[in-house]
Amino acid sequence: MVLFFLLGSLMAVAGASGVVVARKPVHGVIGMILNFLGLALLYVSLQAEFLAVVQIIVYAGAVMVLFLFVVALLTAHAKPPAMGPSPLRGQGWRAGLVAVLLLTALLPVGVVVPGRAEPWEGDFGGVVRFGQELLTTHLLAFEALALVLMVAVIGVVILVGRPPQRRRGARGEGGS
Amino acid sequence: MAVTGMNFTLLLPELILVATGILLVLLDLFTEQKRVLVYAGLAGVLASLLALIPGFGTTASIWADMIQVDSLAGFFKIVFLAVTALALLVSLEYVERRQIQAGEFYALLIFATVGMFLMASSLNLLVIYLGLELVAIASYALVGLLKQDGRSVEASIKYLLVSSATSAVFLFGISLVYGTTGSLALPQIAQALAAGAASQPVLFAGMLFLLAGLAFKVAAFPFHMWAPDTYEGSPTPISAFLITGAEAAGFAALLRVFLVGLPGLADAWTTIFAALSVLTMTYGNVTAISQTKIKRLMAYSAIAQAGYVLVGLAVATGQGTAAMLYYLLVYAFMTVGAFAVIILVANSGAGEEISDFRGLSQRSPFFAWALVIYFLSLIGIPPTAGFFGKLNLFSAAIAADMTWLAVVMVINSVISAPYYFKVIRTMFLEEAAEAEPVRAPASLTWATAITLVVTILLGLVPDQVYSWVRLVAGAL
């Protein structure tokens, strides 16, 4: 299990850094797939098998295909931006200092505190239990999440879409 | 297996708002008269306000303990609905002039209000987070709606980047707290703390992450850097909405998380909040002095005011909470009012520089005097509502043996006076470039009149409102 955890977290962190570092959108998408697979491994190590499968099918599968479509349609011919982000003066060592401080604060915590050793019993992480939790205890949160997604869709449409009366050839600048 | 406590009556205010939002998007397709949308939105807000009545005075935990209906939630919902109604009113003219897509604009405003409702009326970290995210996602779009204006797009992207990073911080905090206490429900977390989980360093780290995540949302000092740019670039009604509504929602979540969930760590977080409070108010006020743009001035003033409100969390008493609530109520009205005047000046063709307010006293005496009263209230000069707001915070700090904090507050109020007076001086003592009177649309006049009456009324009869607020704070 520790091995699973190490492998999964390494994959997730590597994938996430890949997304940040990549200059080409396609590379970013590949980094993200790695990240999703790493997360799926972590879910398996936490005995959430159903969640792991869903993570792979829905995210690494369906959502990533969508991402690839968007990347292919919008940026296939676009060159990566010539200018990278301009770092602030002293940004590097300050961020490094904070990160080191945070890690030294958190690392002993992770080592000292014993984790949960014994595995969960019963159908924890199975489809039945998962579905029951989702549609009973967490029903309201589930519905609220649906609302959050709908609002996100409205927001994207309004930011990227053009008002009908001013249809021009140029692409909207809100393509995020 | 059924959901325990499936109570639709007590959830009705939220449901009505969601329905109103969806209705606005649909209605937009069928009407060219965009004013209808504002009236429909106002009707929805009013209906939601009426729907609060059945839940008044009751305390209930519904929907499998995901939603908490109590007087604190009721108080904040009234504040949010008032802010939303006023934001709808001041948007009316603005949206027409700037050719913003009206249906989505008003709908997102309503949806953001639903998010604030969730933040204020849940004792479950998961739902609080979802509410926070609902407010944030609706705000990203609202802030960036002036697509031709580079500043608006910049504001939106900055807000998106900073806010999603801080959401991650908040989530990390939730996961650490969940990991140590085994629950997302704040009362259970408090029980685990009382049972001895408090000594665990993981929980302490989790508390710090939760604190940092929420401090970003209320723009407290080291976490404020997104605020001035976002508030300056976004459409002015949205600046008003975010500064008052979203900030109040952030404070509601802070109150719930720290007073209900983590009282066992109070020794640590009161010290942190006291430090944040001093830094925030001093930074906000000192930086505001040198601003030449009115919206940036209001943004830094908002940071300073957040510092005052944090005093209530630093003292962590019932009196402190009551003072916070009172101040948030007062602050919502006086700030939206001030923004109504800013919108009026911007609509009249002048820009958003402080110098554009020259001679407003001749061009539109009513609005000029209204702005004077809002500013006097923001400084905290009697007999305005802001004075009693500050007085309550002040006495709460003294009662909790934190006189030094009260002294810092007074010093800060003095520092804040010059920049407000600079605007007043510009309005009254400098001649306008053009002397013709400003045409004021009815919607702005109404918004200004309502906020003005409330600001003065809360200053003249503060006791009744304050005793109600005491009751609300006692129920936390």
Short mmCIF file of C-alpha atoms in Angstrom, two decimals, chain B residues 36-354:
data_model
loop_
_atom_site.label_atom_id
_atom_site.label_comp_id
_atom_site.label_asym_id
_atom_site.label_seq_id
_atom_site.Cartn_x
_atom_site.Cartn_y
_atom_site.Cartn_z
CA VAL B 36 -38.12 43.34 -17.26
CA LEU B 37 -35.27 41.11 -16.12
CA VAL B 38 -34.39 43.45 -13.27
CA TYR B 39 -38.01 43.54 -12.14
CA ALA B 40 -38.20 39.73 -12.33
CA GLY B 41 -34.95 39.48 -10.36
CA LEU B 42 -36.24 41.89 -7.73
CA ALA B 43 -39.47 39.90 -7.49
CA GLY B 44 -37.44 36.73 -6.96
CA VAL B 45 -35.36 38.39 -4.23
CA LEU B 46 -38.53 39.61 -2.53
CA ALA B 47 -40.13 36.17 -2.76
CA SER B 48 -37.01 34.65 -1.26
CA LEU B 49 -37.14 37.19 1.55
CA LEU B 50 -40.75 36.27 2.27
CA ALA B 51 -39.82 32.59 2.18
CA LEU B 52 -37.43 33.25 5.06
CA ILE B 53 -40.39 33.93 7.35
CA PRO B 54 -41.31 30.28 8.13
CA GLY B 55 -37.77 29.63 9.27
CA PHE B 56 -37.61 32.70 11.45
CA GLY B 57 -36.80 31.92 15.05
CA THR B 58 -36.46 28.18 14.44
CA THR B 59 -33.24 26.28 14.67
CA ALA B 60 -33.16 23.21 12.52
CA SER B 61 -30.59 21.03 10.86
CA ILE B 62 -32.02 19.77 7.59
CA TRP B 63 -31.00 17.70 4.57
CA ALA B 64 -28.86 15.20 6.46
CA ASP B 65 -27.34 18.04 8.52
CA MET B 66 -26.03 19.75 5.42
CA ILE B 67 -28.05 22.93 5.94
CA GLN B 68 -28.38 24.75 9.23
CA VAL B 69 -31.38 27.02 9.61
CA ASP B 70 -30.86 29.38 12.53
CA SER B 71 -31.00 33.06 13.28
CA LEU B 72 -27.40 33.64 12.17
CA ALA B 73 -28.20 32.16 8.76
CA GLY B 74 -31.40 34.24 8.70
CA PHE B 75 -29.49 37.42 9.51
CA PHE B 76 -26.93 36.87 6.78
CA LYS B 77 -29.58 35.88 4.26
CA ILE B 78 -31.37 39.17 4.86
CA VAL B 79 -28.10 41.06 4.36
CA PHE B 80 -27.32 39.13 1.16
CA LEU B 81 -30.81 39.67 -0.27
CA ALA B 82 -30.61 43.39 0.50
CA VAL B 83 -27.22 43.62 -1.21
CA THR B 84 -28.48 41.67 -4.22
CA ALA B 85 -31.59 43.80 -4.56
CA LEU B 86 -29.52 46.99 -4.39
CA ALA B 87 -26.98 45.58 -6.84
CA LEU B 88 -29.80 44.79 -9.27
CA LEU B 89 -31.09 48.35 -8.91
CA VAL B 90 -27.76 50.05 -9.49
CA SER B 91 -27.00 47.70 -12.41
CA LEU B 92 -30.09 48.62 -14.39
CA GLU B 93 -28.70 51.71 -16.09
CA TYR B 94 -25.10 50.46 -16.11
CA VAL B 95 -25.92 47.25 -17.99
CA GLU B 96 -27.81 49.16 -20.68
CA ARG B 97 -25.04 51.66 -21.20
CA ARG B 98 -22.20 49.18 -21.35
CA GLN B 99 -24.18 46.72 -23.51
CA ILE B 100 -23.58 43.85 -21.13
CA GLN B 101 -25.55 40.67 -21.82
CA ALA B 102 -28.33 41.37 -19.36
CA GLY B 103 -29.90 37.97 -18.83
CA GLU B 104 -26.71 36.22 -17.84
CA PHE B 105 -25.50 39.20 -15.82
CA TYR B 106 -28.54 39.24 -13.55
CA ALA B 107 -28.75 35.45 -13.42
CA LEU B 108 -25.12 35.11 -12.31
CA LEU B 109 -25.74 37.76 -9.67
CA ILE B 110 -28.61 35.67 -8.31
CA PHE B 111 -26.61 32.44 -8.46
CA ALA B 112 -23.75 34.07 -6.57
CA THR B 113 -26.31 34.97 -3.90
CA VAL B 114 -27.28 31.29 -3.64
CA GLY B 115 -23.61 30.53 -3.03
CA MET B 116 -23.48 33.10 -0.24
CA PHE B 117 -26.60 31.50 1.27
CA LEU B 118 -24.84 28.14 1.34
CA MET B 119 -21.74 29.66 2.94
CA ALA B 120 -23.75 31.25 5.72
CA SER B 121 -26.21 28.46 6.38
CA SER B 122 -24.19 25.31 6.67
CA LEU B 123 -22.27 23.63 9.43
CA ASN B 124 -20.68 21.25 6.96
CA LEU B 125 -17.30 22.12 5.48
CA LEU B 126 -18.20 20.46 2.20
CA VAL B 127 -21.27 22.64 1.65
CA ILE B 128 -19.40 25.75 2.82
CA TYR B 129 -16.75 24.99 0.21
CA LEU B 130 -19.37 24.45 -2.50
CA GLY B 131 -20.99 27.77 -1.61
CA LEU B 132 -17.63 29.47 -1.76
CA GLU B 133 -16.96 27.98 -5.16
CA LEU B 134 -20.41 28.96 -6.45
CA VAL B 135 -19.79 32.58 -5.46
CA ALA B 136 -16.30 32.48 -6.95
CA ILE B 137 -17.24 30.94 -10.31
CA ALA B 138 -20.15 33.31 -10.81
CA SER B 139 -17.85 36.20 -9.87
CA TYR B 140 -15.11 35.30 -12.36
CA ALA B 141 -17.61 35.69 -15.18
CA LEU B 142 -19.22 38.81 -13.72
CA VAL B 143 -15.87 40.53 -13.18
CA GLY B 144 -14.78 39.93 -16.77
CA LEU B 145 -18.00 40.99 -18.45
CA LEU B 146 -16.62 44.24 -19.88
CA LYS B 147 -14.87 42.31 -22.60
CA GLN B 148 -13.72 45.39 -24.51
CA ASP B 149 -12.00 46.73 -21.42
CA GLY B 150 -8.57 45.23 -20.87
CA ARG B 151 -8.68 46.01 -17.16
CA SER B 152 -11.85 44.00 -16.72
CA VAL B 153 -10.34 40.96 -18.43
CA GLU B 154 -7.16 41.35 -16.38
CA ALA B 155 -9.21 41.63 -13.21
CA SER B 156 -11.11 38.48 -14.09
CA ILE B 157 -7.99 36.44 -14.81
CA LYS B 158 -6.23 37.65 -11.66
CA TYR B 159 -9.28 36.82 -9.61
CA LEU B 160 -9.56 33.39 -11.24
CA LEU B 161 -5.91 32.48 -10.63
CA VAL B 162 -5.68 33.74 -7.06
CA SER B 163 -9.08 32.49 -6.06
CA SER B 164 -8.62 28.98 -7.41
CA ALA B 165 -5.24 28.75 -5.69
CA THR B 166 -6.82 29.80 -2.41
CA SER B 167 -9.70 27.39 -2.92
CA ALA B 168 -7.07 24.67 -3.15
CA VAL B 169 -5.54 25.92 0.11
CA PHE B 170 -8.96 25.84 1.76
CA LEU B 171 -9.62 22.32 0.44
CA PHE B 172 -6.26 21.16 1.75
CA GLY B 173 -7.21 22.56 5.12
CA ILE B 174 -10.52 20.70 5.00
CA SER B 175 -8.74 17.44 4.17
CA LEU B 176 -6.30 17.84 7.06
CA VAL B 177 -9.09 18.61 9.51
CA TYR B 178 -11.13 15.70 8.17
CA GLY B 179 -8.12 13.44 8.46
CA THR B 180 -7.66 14.16 12.15
CA THR B 181 -11.23 14.51 13.33
CA GLY B 182 -12.96 12.11 10.95
CA SER B 183 -15.81 14.46 10.19
CA LEU B 184 -16.76 17.34 7.95
CA ALA B 185 -19.52 18.54 10.27
CA LEU B 186 -18.37 21.44 12.42
CA PRO B 187 -20.10 20.31 15.66
CA GLN B 188 -18.46 16.89 15.40
CA ILE B 189 -15.11 18.51 14.71
CA ALA B 190 -15.57 20.58 17.88
CA GLN B 191 -16.35 17.38 19.81
CA ALA B 192 -13.24 15.67 18.52
CA LEU B 193 -11.25 18.73 19.52
CA ALA B 194 -12.71 18.66 23.01
CA ALA B 195 -11.86 14.97 23.24
CA GLY B 196 -8.20 15.76 22.84
CA ALA B 197 -7.50 16.02 19.14
CA ALA B 198 -6.46 19.63 19.68
CA SER B 199 -2.88 18.75 20.45
CA GLN B 200 -2.32 17.22 17.04
CA PRO B 201 -0.06 19.32 14.85
CA VAL B 202 -1.90 18.15 11.73
CA LEU B 203 -5.08 19.76 12.97
CA PHE B 204 -3.20 22.95 13.70
CA ALA B 205 -1.86 22.96 10.15
CA GLY B 206 -5.39 22.33 8.88
CA MET B 207 -6.66 25.29 10.86
CA LEU B 208 -3.96 27.52 9.37
CA PHE B 209 -4.93 26.44 5.87
CA LEU B 210 -8.63 27.08 6.51
CA LEU B 211 -7.75 30.47 7.94
CA ALA B 212 -5.57 31.41 4.98
CA GLY B 213 -8.18 30.22 2.48
CA LEU B 214 -10.94 32.29 4.01
CA ALA B 215 -8.69 35.29 4.71
CA PHE B 216 -8.12 35.48 0.95
CA LYS B 217 -11.86 35.66 0.38
CA VAL B 218 -12.29 38.60 2.74
CA ALA B 219 -9.11 40.27 1.40
CA ALA B 220 -7.27 40.44 4.73
CA PHE B 221 -3.76 41.88 4.62
CA PRO B 222 -1.15 39.44 3.41
CA PHE B 223 -3.82 37.84 1.24
CA HIS B 224 -5.26 40.98 -0.34
CA MET B 225 -3.20 41.48 -3.51
CA TRP B 226 -5.98 40.46 -5.89
CA ALA B 227 -8.52 42.83 -4.39
CA PRO B 228 -7.59 46.32 -5.67
CA ASP B 229 -7.14 45.18 -9.28
CA THR B 230 -10.26 43.04 -9.25
CA TYR B 231 -12.46 45.68 -7.68
CA GLU B 232 -11.10 48.37 -10.00
CA GLY B 233 -11.46 46.42 -13.22
CA SER B 234 -14.82 44.79 -12.69
CA PRO B 235 -18.10 46.45 -13.64
CA THR B 236 -18.86 48.94 -10.85
CA PRO B 237 -22.08 47.27 -9.59
CA ILE B 238 -20.12 44.03 -9.33
CA SER B 239 -17.39 45.75 -7.31
CA ALA B 240 -20.08 46.86 -4.89
CA PHE B 241 -21.62 43.40 -4.81
CA LEU B 242 -18.30 41.65 -4.16
CA ILE B 243 -17.03 44.13 -1.58
CA THR B 244 -20.21 43.90 0.47
CA GLY B 245 -21.92 40.58 -0.27
CA ALA B 246 -19.06 38.21 -0.98
CA GLU B 247 -17.04 39.67 1.86
CA ALA B 248 -19.91 39.29 4.31
CA ALA B 249 -20.29 35.68 3.14
CA GLY B 250 -16.59 35.13 3.82
CA PHE B 251 -17.04 36.46 7.34
CA ALA B 252 -20.10 34.26 7.83
CA ALA B 253 -18.01 31.22 6.91
CA LEU B 254 -15.19 32.40 9.19
CA LEU B 255 -17.63 32.73 12.09
CA ARG B 256 -19.06 29.28 11.50
CA VAL B 257 -15.76 27.49 10.97
CA PHE B 258 -13.85 29.05 13.84
CA LEU B 259 -16.49 29.68 16.50
CA VAL B 260 -18.49 26.49 15.94
CA GLY B 261 -15.88 24.10 14.59
CA LEU B 262 -12.56 25.07 16.11
CA PRO B 263 -13.22 26.70 19.50
CA GLY B 264 -10.68 24.28 20.97
CA LEU B 265 -7.90 26.11 19.15
CA ALA B 266 -9.16 29.58 20.06
CA ASP B 267 -5.95 30.55 21.85
CA ALA B 268 -4.04 30.24 18.62
CA TRP B 269 -6.45 31.75 16.16
CA THR B 270 -7.48 34.75 18.23
CA THR B 271 -3.85 35.85 18.23
CA ILE B 272 -3.60 35.34 14.48
CA PHE B 273 -6.82 37.24 13.82
CA ALA B 274 -5.67 40.12 16.05
CA ALA B 275 -2.43 40.39 14.08
CA LEU B 276 -4.26 40.13 10.74
CA SER B 277 -6.74 42.76 11.87
CA VAL B 278 -4.07 45.31 12.79
CA LEU B 279 -2.07 44.70 9.61
CA THR B 280 -5.14 44.76 7.38
CA MET B 281 -6.64 48.00 8.65
CA THR B 282 -3.31 49.82 8.73
CA TYR B 283 -2.28 48.65 5.28
CA GLY B 284 -5.68 49.46 3.75
CA ASN B 285 -5.86 52.94 5.21
CA VAL B 286 -2.26 53.95 4.52
CA THR B 287 -2.41 52.75 0.92
CA ALA B 288 -5.79 54.36 0.29
CA ILE B 289 -4.37 57.83 0.99
CA SER B 290 -2.35 57.95 -2.21
CA GLN B 291 -5.06 56.68 -4.57
CA THR B 292 -6.35 58.88 -7.36
CA LYS B 293 -9.01 56.54 -8.72
CA ILE B 294 -12.24 56.32 -6.79
CA LYS B 295 -12.71 52.59 -7.25
CA ARG B 296 -9.19 51.81 -6.06
CA LEU B 297 -9.80 54.09 -3.11
CA MET B 298 -12.95 52.14 -2.28
CA ALA B 299 -11.03 48.87 -2.72
CA TYR B 300 -8.36 49.85 -0.20
CA SER B 301 -11.05 51.25 2.05
CA ALA B 302 -12.75 47.83 1.80
CA ILE B 303 -9.51 46.16 2.91
CA ALA B 304 -9.31 48.55 5.86
CA GLN B 305 -12.93 47.88 6.81
CA ALA B 306 -12.28 44.13 6.67
CA GLY B 307 -9.56 44.82 9.23
CA TYR B 308 -12.09 46.46 11.55
CA VAL B 309 -14.47 43.53 11.20
CA LEU B 310 -11.68 41.07 12.01
CA VAL B 311 -11.49 42.66 15.47
CA GLY B 312 -14.70 40.77 16.23
CA LEU B 313 -12.98 37.46 15.49
CA ALA B 314 -9.89 38.47 17.43
CA VAL B 315 -11.90 38.95 20.62
CA ALA B 316 -14.03 35.83 19.94
CA THR B 317 -16.80 36.70 22.38
CA GLY B 318 -20.53 36.93 21.87
CA GLN B 319 -20.20 40.68 22.08
CA GLY B 320 -17.50 40.62 19.41
CA THR B 321 -19.66 38.53 17.09
CA ALA B 322 -22.61 40.85 17.57
CA ALA B 323 -20.42 43.85 16.80
CA MET B 324 -19.16 42.12 13.65
CA LEU B 325 -22.69 41.38 12.45
CA TYR B 326 -23.82 44.94 13.12
CA TYR B 327 -20.84 46.34 11.27
CA LEU B 328 -21.33 44.05 8.28
CA LEU B 329 -24.98 45.12 8.06
CA VAL B 330 -24.12 48.80 8.21
CA TYR B 331 -21.16 48.39 5.89
CA ALA B 332 -23.27 46.71 3.21
CA PHE B 333 -25.66 49.63 2.99
CA MET B 334 -23.17 52.49 3.16
CA THR B 335 -20.84 50.90 0.62
CA VAL B 336 -23.49 50.03 -1.95
CA GLY B 337 -24.78 53.57 -1.51
CA ALA B 338 -21.35 55.06 -2.17
CA PHE B 339 -21.02 52.88 -5.26
CA ALA B 340 -24.41 54.08 -6.50
CA VAL B 341 -23.02 57.61 -6.52
CA ILE B 342 -19.84 56.43 -8.27
CA ILE B 343 -21.98 54.76 -10.94
CA LEU B 344 -23.99 57.95 -11.35
CA VAL B 345 -20.85 60.02 -11.95
CA ALA B 346 -19.41 57.43 -14.33
CA ASN B 347 -22.70 57.25 -16.25
CA SER B 348 -22.80 61.02 -16.62
CA GLY B 349 -19.84 60.77 -18.95
CA ALA B 350 -17.08 61.56 -16.49
CA GLY B 351 -14.58 58.89 -15.62
CA GLU B 352 -13.72 57.14 -12.40
CA GLU B 353 -10.96 59.47 -11.22
CA ILE B 354 -11.47 61.35 -7.98
#
